[in-house]
């Protein structure tokens, strides 16, 4: 069938072109590894990768994270008022970049999809030479990107991710998380719930049908059952659900007197609104007032749910109304630059960026293994959460957890949550081995 | 050569040359120049080009030849990915078993889906495939969490059994081809330019060239002719006593296998799989790729895949700071004005740009980018009226 005509002239011409191409000699051929680790910064600057959701359900959080990162870069490079660098207990950072190198950054859009997040992280590592990746607003994305960074040999500083898995069964030596997790939420909430609602309650769980929902439900269940509550039912709701009426209706027939909404973001806004519209909170069941609990709260969610959040308990990583020096400094410099207080997502991302920079300074190298060593079992203070420990066994931060309540009389559109109690670290600390998983060895890449 | 006519062979040769030289072609700007932003020659994106190229080639066998518009092809991609991932977890980190099994599993799955969906045609067929894909997505996202890892997805772990491999010591398992790691690259530095040659990319590129060759053979075969007959008038085909269903089902399964192959390769290049790979938007994306490139043409879908992936990965990463650098030469007020105008179209607004380009292509170049290429070529060529054969390569589909 071949109808290919190879003429002598054609062959010679092709050969000549190929030869010419071959003669253009390369200056040098390099394989990775000349510097000992992936993307060792050359020259006078270092590139960090900020991988946040700019589109999709968590775009609001992502935008706030990006603001926080820009602020952190400004402070690291010596601009602005220095923010948390002034209150941070470690004084290694000089405001002259990191190790004297000016901090530059690239941004990407995770779209809250693991594939997109990994693609954008890989392009930051492979194309832009980022030596650290940080950000994200979902546990699925955090786990996916963390694994990628482990493979590529760069440090991953997780953004907002609350699932136990991130530093539990999916933990990686190159990944670090400052944010708290489901277990801590459960442990912090349970005593408050017992104090306010008694120990003989019947709980009904509505759980978002994905990993974060499962771990949160389990954490809240275990800790509330331990103090005497009974779990009547736990119903999974699809993540894409926007109308929860059909899930709320059976709650009243079940004989339960507490509804736990293991929902986040838009899910929580919708389910809570539905529950309140059904008049759940005005009901009396088993001779007690019907109550609603939201394990993970954020200011952005409270804003979405409006007046419905009044009096509802939940937990949060940080809140701008905290009155310690660190929190005040951060709210001050964020507010000056952007005109409104930061969210908890912004706070954790800002702190992560600073912690990374500080670890590099103290290690004296960008090598992920050296940085990891500097972060492991690092104790610090002045970052808005009180004394904090970066535990070496699972790369999880241990710090106080805030139990908050929707404010009855908000004074502004940002003043929606009030802090009920600051649960001390000791009460939310757990053994590193309970979630399984293997940290593995640190990977410097190359 | 290889049973191809000279014209097709030249096309194959061109595709082979382009893919082999891609690290050069895609990195036209020196690293330190401002234009380096537009370089696409880094491993991840090059791999995506060829993998989505394979996906689109396969999709085009169904859509371009039979005219059956499947809205659920991402399901096969996802199933292939999960299959390959499980091979990596259970058997070996060598990519060969994973890729082979992904093709087989996607083939079986598409046989089941096709068997049911092909009872209807037109819009009903599209909806059926869409329903299947969304079903697969939901299952993978929640109900099948033990198998699929749910939202978090699956990754190879150090502790996985992997019965064919020696035990790993400490570090993360890496996909390889007989010891050659997919992630390893060599940089060639020439003056200001850096060209990256990545093992994974070349593995995927060789597979794509083979997939492209297979698709040419299918397009030119009597089987391909039957598929075109289905597209042009299925009723007439039925009246001549032919049953079209075995042909459409075969085309459906073949294109499902292509999708599975793409899914397997995706896992081989980047060892992670998540359920959102099967979401309906992913199925829609491959339809866009085919239409943007040129439905029913051989090379069109590959071009469409490249165009969309380029925009997704390059345009979306331009942020406001970069814009300020670019327009720094303008006076302050004007600079802000220009940036306000441009900003909605880049960064997170890349979908908007894609939408505009897609509309422009559909309105002005119904034959896709291929038609654009032909029009440009025609401007420089003398008219040869007899050369215009309806061979599928030069004729736009609809």
Tab-separated table of C-alpha atoms in Angstrom, chain B:
chain	number	residue	atom	x	y	z
B	1	UNK	CA	4.095	3.286	4.253
B	2	UNK	CA	2.467	1.396	7.162
B	3	UNK	CA	-0.525	0.911	4.890
B	4	UNK	CA	-1.134	4.630	4.555
B	5	UNK	CA	-1.519	6.750	1.478
B	6	UNK	CA	1.225	9.272	0.866
B	7	UNK	CA	-0.895	12.176	2.031
B	8	UNK	CA	-1.846	10.517	5.297
B	9	UNK	CA	1.680	9.341	5.820
B	10	UNK	CA	2.918	12.892	5.471
B	11	UNK	CA	0.372	13.991	8.048
B	12	UNK	CA	1.476	11.242	10.429
B	13	UNK	CA	5.093	12.192	9.866
B	14	UNK	CA	4.271	15.833	10.556
B	15	UNK	CA	2.479	14.958	13.786
B	16	UNK	CA	5.380	12.737	14.824
B	17	UNK	CA	7.911	15.475	14.098
B	18	UNK	CA	5.893	18.099	15.926
B	19	UNK	CA	5.434	15.962	19.016
B	20	UNK	CA	9.072	14.920	19.084
B	21	UNK	CA	10.274	18.509	18.731
B	22	UNK	CA	7.617	19.903	21.063
B	23	UNK	CA	10.092	20.893	23.806
B	24	UNK	CA	11.683	23.249	21.263
B	25	UNK	CA	8.519	24.447	19.567
B	26	UNK	CA	6.675	25.195	22.795
B	27	UNK	CA	9.513	27.153	24.363
B	28	UNK	CA	10.118	29.899	21.813
B	29	UNK	CA	11.030	32.588	24.347
B	30	UNK	CA	14.205	32.882	26.440
B	31	UNK	CA	13.665	32.137	30.117
B	32	UNK	CA	14.511	35.608	31.349
B	33	UNK	CA	12.442	37.518	28.820
B	34	UNK	CA	9.037	38.947	29.679
B	35	UNK	CA	7.475	36.653	27.116
B	36	UNK	CA	8.593	33.547	29.020
B	37	UNK	CA	5.127	33.666	30.559
B	38	UNK	CA	3.846	32.231	27.296
B	39	UNK	CA	6.237	29.314	27.138
B	40	UNK	CA	4.369	26.039	27.313
B	41	UNK	CA	7.297	23.648	27.088
B	42	UNK	CA	7.290	22.350	30.628
B	43	UNK	CA	6.638	18.656	31.267
B	44	UNK	CA	3.208	18.882	32.873
B	45	UNK	CA	1.613	20.893	30.084
B	46	UNK	CA	3.329	18.975	27.290
B	47	UNK	CA	2.027	15.758	28.810
B	48	UNK	CA	-1.456	17.246	29.037
B	49	UNK	CA	-1.308	18.262	25.360
B	50	UNK	CA	-0.663	14.737	24.153
B	51	UNK	CA	-2.923	12.992	26.683
B	52	UNK	CA	-5.898	15.196	25.920
B	53	UNK	CA	-4.913	14.834	22.279
B	54	UNK	CA	-5.464	11.086	22.610
B	55	UNK	CA	-8.745	11.677	24.429
B	56	UNK	CA	-9.947	13.997	21.663
B	57	UNK	CA	-8.761	11.694	18.861
B	58	UNK	CA	-10.795	8.893	20.392
B	59	UNK	CA	-13.821	11.093	20.912
B	60	UNK	CA	-13.595	12.178	17.297
B	61	UNK	CA	-13.851	8.565	16.112
B	62	UNK	CA	-17.310	8.447	17.627
B	63	UNK	CA	-18.499	12.032	17.142
B	64	UNK	CA	-16.656	12.881	13.955
B	65	UNK	CA	-17.486	9.674	12.088
B	66	UNK	CA	-20.875	8.522	13.374
B	67	UNK	CA	-22.183	11.880	14.515
B	68	UNK	CA	-23.235	10.405	17.878
B	69	UNK	CA	-22.541	13.135	20.429
B	70	UNK	CA	-21.516	11.490	23.680
B	71	UNK	CA	-21.681	13.737	26.699
B	72	UNK	CA	-20.210	11.200	29.045
B	73	UNK	CA	-16.745	10.411	27.785
B	74	UNK	CA	-15.069	11.680	30.914
B	75	UNK	CA	-16.514	8.646	32.708
B	76	UNK	CA	-14.310	6.348	30.606
B	77	UNK	CA	-11.324	8.565	31.235
B	78	UNK	CA	-11.996	8.345	34.955
B	79	UNK	CA	-12.597	4.595	34.953
B	80	UNK	CA	-9.339	4.123	33.070
B	81	UNK	CA	-7.549	6.287	35.611
B	82	UNK	CA	-8.889	4.357	38.575
B	83	UNK	CA	-7.977	1.059	36.911
B	84	UNK	CA	-4.429	2.196	36.237
B	85	UNK	CA	-4.098	3.521	39.764
B	86	UNK	CA	-5.161	0.206	41.252
B	87	UNK	CA	-2.631	-1.595	39.086
B	88	UNK	CA	0.000	0.737	40.502
B	89	UNK	CA	-1.169	0.084	44.027
B	90	UNK	CA	-1.490	-3.681	43.683
B	91	UNK	CA	0.961	-4.800	41.010
B	92	UNK	CA	3.807	-2.483	40.156
B	93	UNK	CA	4.731	1.148	39.639
B	94	UNK	CA	5.748	0.221	36.105
B	95	UNK	CA	3.264	2.065	33.875
B	96	UNK	CA	2.744	-0.715	31.281
B	97	UNK	CA	0.248	-2.923	33.216
B	98	UNK	CA	-1.624	0.147	34.369
B	99	UNK	CA	-2.040	1.540	30.870
B	100	UNK	CA	-3.056	-1.821	29.385
B	101	UNK	CA	-5.606	-2.509	32.116
B	102	UNK	CA	-7.014	1.006	31.866
B	103	UNK	CA	-7.760	0.418	28.168
B	104	UNK	CA	-9.386	-2.950	28.856
B	105	UNK	CA	-11.494	-1.764	31.782
B	106	UNK	CA	-12.628	1.365	29.960
B	107	UNK	CA	-13.477	-0.848	26.978
B	108	UNK	CA	-15.670	-3.120	29.087
B	109	UNK	CA	-17.338	-0.201	30.812
B	110	UNK	CA	-18.024	1.583	27.537
B	111	UNK	CA	-19.459	-1.648	26.123
B	112	UNK	CA	-21.995	-1.677	28.940
B	113	UNK	CA	-22.803	2.006	28.648
B	114	UNK	CA	-22.904	1.899	24.860
B	115	UNK	CA	-25.129	-1.189	24.821
B	116	UNK	CA	-27.800	0.736	26.669
B	117	UNK	CA	-27.263	4.269	25.369
B	118	UNK	CA	-27.122	3.319	21.697
B	119	UNK	CA	-30.739	2.177	21.802
B	120	UNK	CA	-31.484	5.828	21.203
B	121	UNK	CA	-29.864	8.390	18.971
B	122	UNK	CA	-29.571	12.148	18.794
B	123	UNK	CA	-30.293	14.148	21.903
B	124	UNK	CA	-31.599	11.110	23.806
B	125	UNK	CA	-28.298	9.338	23.314
B	126	UNK	CA	-26.424	12.405	24.560
B	127	UNK	CA	-28.583	12.632	27.668
B	128	UNK	CA	-28.199	8.928	28.398
B	129	UNK	CA	-24.413	9.128	28.234
B	130	UNK	CA	-24.483	12.272	30.343
B	131	UNK	CA	-26.610	10.465	32.928
B	132	UNK	CA	-24.186	7.551	33.037
B	133	UNK	CA	-21.222	9.845	33.457
B	134	UNK	CA	-22.849	11.798	36.267
B	135	UNK	CA	-23.826	8.536	37.903
B	136	UNK	CA	-20.227	7.333	37.735
B	137	UNK	CA	-19.056	10.646	39.136
B	138	UNK	CA	-21.441	10.530	42.082
B	139	UNK	CA	-20.577	6.925	42.800
B	140	UNK	CA	-16.873	7.660	42.729
B	141	UNK	CA	-17.304	10.773	44.836
B	142	UNK	CA	-19.201	9.198	47.712
B	143	UNK	CA	-20.699	5.705	47.578
B	144	UNK	CA	-17.604	3.970	46.249
B	145	UNK	CA	-15.232	5.830	48.547
B	146	UNK	CA	-13.463	2.613	49.667
B	147	UNK	CA	-12.456	1.944	46.043
B	148	UNK	CA	-12.082	5.455	44.699
B	149	UNK	CA	-10.934	7.407	47.736
B	150	UNK	CA	-13.932	9.720	47.347
B	151	UNK	CA	-13.192	13.396	47.350
B	152	UNK	CA	-9.571	12.910	48.302
B	153	UNK	CA	-8.938	10.540	45.430
B	154	UNK	CA	-6.277	7.866	45.228
B	155	UNK	CA	-2.531	8.030	45.304
B	156	UNK	CA	0.066	5.295	45.500
B	157	UNK	CA	1.345	4.908	49.030
B	158	UNK	CA	4.553	3.501	50.385
B	159	UNK	CA	2.544	0.876	52.230
B	160	UNK	CA	0.661	-0.497	49.194
B	161	UNK	CA	1.220	-4.213	48.494
B	162	UNK	CA	2.673	-3.911	44.935
B	163	UNK	CA	3.429	-7.618	44.597
B	164	UNK	CA	5.750	-7.288	41.594
B	165	UNK	CA	7.968	-4.554	43.017
B	166	UNK	CA	10.682	-4.782	45.587
B	167	UNK	CA	9.776	-3.090	48.854
B	168	UNK	CA	10.255	0.654	48.809
B	169	UNK	CA	12.528	2.273	51.266
B	170	UNK	CA	10.946	5.318	52.817
B	171	UNK	CA	10.331	7.563	49.863
B	172	UNK	CA	7.208	8.079	47.767
B	173	UNK	CA	6.630	5.548	45.011
B	174	UNK	CA	7.264	6.916	41.524
B	175	UNK	CA	5.774	5.775	38.249
B	176	UNK	CA	8.404	4.326	35.935
B	177	UNK	CA	8.945	2.403	32.736
B	178	UNK	CA	11.349	-0.392	33.608
B	179	UNK	CA	13.179	1.834	36.051
B	180	UNK	CA	13.062	4.970	33.923
B	181	UNK	CA	11.122	7.459	36.059
B	182	UNK	CA	8.289	9.344	34.361
B	183	UNK	CA	9.146	12.499	36.247
B	184	UNK	CA	12.821	12.666	35.343
B	185	UNK	CA	13.849	15.398	32.949
B	186	UNK	CA	16.961	16.716	31.308
B	187	UNK	CA	17.380	20.406	30.632
B	188	UNK	CA	19.173	21.606	27.552
B	189	UNK	CA	20.488	25.124	27.998
B	190	UNK	CA	21.231	27.045	24.789
B	191	UNK	CA	22.033	30.669	25.396
B	192	UNK	CA	18.967	32.184	27.063
B	193	UNK	CA	16.773	29.253	26.211
B	194	UNK	CA	16.103	26.222	28.349
B	195	UNK	CA	14.477	23.179	26.765
B	196	UNK	CA	13.194	20.407	28.998
B	197	UNK	CA	13.118	16.805	27.810
B	198	UNK	CA	10.915	14.733	30.030
B	199	UNK	CA	10.735	10.940	29.993
B	200	UNK	CA	7.021	10.874	30.734
B	201	UNK	CA	6.277	13.258	27.901
B	202	UNK	CA	8.083	11.124	25.342
B	203	UNK	CA	6.343	7.968	26.560
B	204	UNK	CA	2.981	9.715	26.216
B	205	UNK	CA	3.990	11.196	22.860
B	206	UNK	CA	4.894	7.795	21.422
B	207	UNK	CA	1.550	6.437	22.587
B	208	UNK	CA	-0.201	9.413	20.996
B	209	UNK	CA	1.525	8.919	17.658
B	210	UNK	CA	0.415	5.299	17.731
B	211	UNK	CA	-3.128	6.360	18.677
B	212	UNK	CA	-3.090	8.880	15.838
B	213	UNK	CA	-1.914	6.217	13.401
B	214	UNK	CA	-4.721	3.891	14.517
B	215	UNK	CA	-7.225	6.659	14.019
B	216	UNK	CA	-6.001	7.287	10.457
B	217	UNK	CA	-6.365	3.590	9.730
B	218	UNK	CA	-9.893	3.592	11.146
B	219	UNK	CA	-10.825	6.716	9.163
B	220	UNK	CA	-9.603	5.118	5.926
B	221	UNK	CA	-10.967	1.622	6.499
B	222	UNK	CA	-14.225	0.165	5.177
B	223	UNK	CA	-15.340	0.213	8.798
B	224	UNK	CA	-14.765	3.958	8.866
B	225	UNK	CA	-16.811	4.232	5.682
B	226	UNK	CA	-19.674	2.418	7.385
B	227	UNK	CA	-19.485	4.830	10.299
B	228	UNK	CA	-19.719	7.772	7.912
B	229	UNK	CA	-22.717	6.107	6.334
B	230	UNK	CA	-24.346	6.017	9.776
B	231	UNK	CA	-23.734	9.708	10.101
B	232	UNK	CA	-24.991	10.741	6.688
B	233	UNK	CA	-28.217	8.723	6.756
B	234	UNK	CA	-28.858	5.960	9.193
B	235	UNK	CA	-32.358	5.291	7.920
B	236	UNK	CA	-31.188	4.635	4.437
B	237	UNK	CA	-28.593	2.298	5.863
B	238	UNK	CA	-31.303	0.406	7.718
B	239	UNK	CA	-33.441	0.124	4.600
B	240	UNK	CA	-30.582	-1.460	2.700
B	241	UNK	CA	-30.752	-4.253	5.233
B	242	UNK	CA	-27.753	-3.295	7.318
B	243	UNK	CA	-27.870	-3.170	11.074
B	244	UNK	CA	-25.997	-0.054	12.128
B	245	UNK	CA	-25.833	-0.875	15.802
B	246	UNK	CA	-22.794	-3.198	15.779
B	247	UNK	CA	-20.880	-0.488	13.942
B	248	UNK	CA	-21.882	2.332	16.257
B	249	UNK	CA	-21.290	0.155	19.298
B	250	UNK	CA	-17.829	-0.751	18.012
B	251	UNK	CA	-17.061	2.930	17.438
B	252	UNK	CA	-18.349	3.739	20.903
B	253	UNK	CA	-16.187	1.079	22.520
B	254	UNK	CA	-13.119	2.107	20.523
B	255	UNK	CA	-13.495	5.714	21.542
B	256	UNK	CA	-14.127	4.595	25.116
B	257	UNK	CA	-10.865	2.668	24.991
B	258	UNK	CA	-9.067	5.749	23.723
B	259	UNK	CA	-10.478	7.666	26.674
B	260	UNK	CA	-9.345	4.890	29.009
B	261	UNK	CA	-5.898	5.021	27.465
B	262	UNK	CA	-5.782	8.757	28.100
B	263	UNK	CA	-6.921	8.161	31.681
B	264	UNK	CA	-4.250	5.510	32.211
B	265	UNK	CA	-1.579	7.802	30.834
B	266	UNK	CA	-2.736	10.621	33.073
B	267	UNK	CA	-2.152	8.406	36.088
B	268	UNK	CA	1.181	7.271	34.701
B	269	UNK	CA	2.356	10.875	34.309
B	270	UNK	CA	0.869	12.213	37.527
B	271	UNK	CA	0.088	9.519	40.060
B	272	UNK	CA	-3.194	10.787	41.402
B	273	UNK	CA	-6.808	10.309	40.452
B	274	UNK	CA	-9.847	12.184	41.724
B	275	UNK	CA	-13.537	11.876	40.962
B	276	UNK	CA	-13.877	15.331	39.440
B	277	UNK	CA	-12.064	13.932	36.400
B	278	UNK	CA	-15.450	12.367	35.564
B	279	UNK	CA	-17.560	15.467	36.136
B	280	UNK	CA	-19.780	16.506	33.258
B	281	UNK	CA	-17.717	19.611	32.579
B	282	UNK	CA	-14.800	17.309	31.727
B	283	UNK	CA	-17.039	15.539	29.202
B	284	UNK	CA	-18.062	18.889	27.816
B	285	UNK	CA	-14.438	19.903	27.496
B	286	UNK	CA	-13.641	17.152	25.028
B	287	UNK	CA	-16.649	18.170	22.928
B	288	UNK	CA	-15.267	21.713	22.887
B	289	UNK	CA	-11.842	20.428	21.907
B	290	UNK	CA	-13.229	18.511	18.946
B	291	UNK	CA	-15.387	21.368	17.718
B	292	UNK	CA	-12.694	23.984	18.260
B	293	UNK	CA	-10.161	21.927	16.313
B	294	UNK	CA	-12.481	20.633	13.634
B	295	UNK	CA	-14.909	17.722	13.999
B	296	UNK	CA	-14.316	14.781	11.723
B	297	UNK	CA	-10.839	15.881	10.742
B	298	UNK	CA	-7.836	13.836	11.734
B	299	UNK	CA	-5.653	16.494	13.256
B	300	UNK	CA	-8.374	18.892	14.428
B	301	UNK	CA	-9.131	17.377	17.836
B	302	UNK	CA	-5.446	17.338	18.720
B	303	UNK	CA	-5.177	21.038	17.877
B	304	UNK	CA	-8.350	21.787	19.840
B	305	UNK	CA	-7.046	19.903	22.867
B	306	UNK	CA	-3.795	21.832	22.663
B	307	UNK	CA	-5.541	25.193	22.363
B	308	UNK	CA	-7.820	24.619	25.355
B	309	UNK	CA	-5.110	23.201	27.604
B	310	UNK	CA	-2.810	26.064	26.662
B	311	UNK	CA	-5.378	28.644	27.684
B	312	UNK	CA	-6.272	26.783	30.865
B	313	UNK	CA	-2.681	26.579	32.014
B	314	UNK	CA	-1.054	29.700	30.618
B	315	UNK	CA	-3.749	32.369	30.491
B	316	UNK	CA	-5.124	31.430	33.894
B	317	UNK	CA	-1.785	32.067	35.529
B	318	UNK	CA	-1.385	35.666	34.440
B	319	UNK	CA	-2.258	37.784	37.459
B	320	UNK	CA	-2.643	41.490	38.023
B	321	UNK	CA	0.996	42.027	39.012
B	322	UNK	CA	2.210	40.623	35.714
B	323	UNK	CA	-0.153	42.948	33.878
B	324	UNK	CA	1.311	45.896	35.778
B	325	UNK	CA	4.776	44.833	34.638
B	326	UNK	CA	3.675	44.565	31.026
B	327	UNK	CA	1.988	47.930	30.869
B	328	UNK	CA	4.552	49.711	33.021
B	329	UNK	CA	5.536	51.830	30.012
B	330	UNK	CA	2.125	53.507	29.897
B	331	UNK	CA	1.351	56.624	31.941
B	332	UNK	CA	-0.353	55.821	35.263
B	333	UNK	CA	-3.964	56.624	34.446
B	334	UNK	CA	-3.825	54.916	31.071
B	335	UNK	CA	-2.083	51.926	32.601
B	336	UNK	CA	-4.885	51.405	35.094
B	337	UNK	CA	-7.440	51.818	32.342
B	338	UNK	CA	-5.809	49.262	30.048
B	339	UNK	CA	-5.438	46.805	32.919
B	340	UNK	CA	-9.087	47.200	33.871
B	341	UNK	CA	-9.934	46.355	30.271
B	342	UNK	CA	-7.635	43.341	29.980
B	343	UNK	CA	-7.995	41.885	33.469
B	344	UNK	CA	-11.412	40.212	33.025
B	345	UNK	CA	-9.986	38.099	30.214
B	346	UNK	CA	-6.985	36.622	31.954
B	347	UNK	CA	-6.330	34.902	35.252
B	348	UNK	CA	-9.568	33.480	36.543
B	349	UNK	CA	-11.332	34.982	33.554
B	350	UNK	CA	-9.719	32.600	31.088
B	351	UNK	CA	-13.078	30.861	30.630
B	352	UNK	CA	-14.394	34.105	29.204
B	353	UNK	CA	-11.581	34.260	26.660
B	354	UNK	CA	-12.134	30.618	25.778
B	355	UNK	CA	-15.834	31.298	25.303
B	356	UNK	CA	-15.174	34.221	22.978
B	357	UNK	CA	-12.690	32.256	20.899
B	358	UNK	CA	-15.085	29.332	20.737
B	359	UNK	CA	-17.884	31.583	19.514
B	360	UNK	CA	-15.618	33.163	16.931
B	361	UNK	CA	-14.532	29.764	15.660
B	362	UNK	CA	-18.044	28.369	15.446
B	363	UNK	CA	-19.358	31.474	13.680
B	364	UNK	CA	-16.498	32.225	11.296
B	365	UNK	CA	-14.729	28.882	10.957
B	366	UNK	CA	-17.350	26.147	11.259
B	367	UNK	CA	-14.678	23.623	10.350
B	368	UNK	CA	-12.611	24.597	13.351
B	369	UNK	CA	-8.958	25.535	13.487
B	370	UNK	CA	-8.277	23.100	10.659
B	371	UNK	CA	-10.488	25.156	8.368
B	372	UNK	CA	-8.600	28.252	9.453
B	373	UNK	CA	-5.344	26.555	8.498
B	374	UNK	CA	-6.763	25.506	5.167
B	375	UNK	CA	-7.954	29.018	4.389
B	376	UNK	CA	-4.526	30.416	5.126
B	377	UNK	CA	-2.891	27.710	3.039
B	378	UNK	CA	-5.327	28.392	0.206
B	379	UNK	CA	-4.279	32.040	0.168
B	380	UNK	CA	-0.741	31.016	-0.682
B	381	UNK	CA	-1.583	28.161	-3.029
B	382	UNK	CA	-2.815	28.197	-6.573
B	383	UNK	CA	-6.268	26.723	-6.968
B	384	UNK	CA	-6.278	23.044	-7.839
B	385	UNK	CA	-9.972	22.329	-8.164
B	386	UNK	CA	-9.665	18.587	-8.785
B	387	UNK	CA	-7.748	18.015	-5.566
B	388	UNK	CA	-10.757	18.568	-3.389
B	389	UNK	CA	-11.684	15.055	-2.346
B	390	UNK	CA	-14.173	14.388	0.426
B	391	UNK	CA	-11.710	12.252	2.337
B	392	UNK	CA	-12.600	13.253	5.876
B	393	UNK	CA	-9.385	15.102	6.394
B	394	UNK	CA	-10.235	18.247	4.576
B	395	UNK	CA	-13.987	18.187	4.848
B	396	UNK	CA	-15.560	19.756	7.896
B	397	UNK	CA	-18.148	17.550	9.489
B	398	UNK	CA	-21.280	19.622	9.577
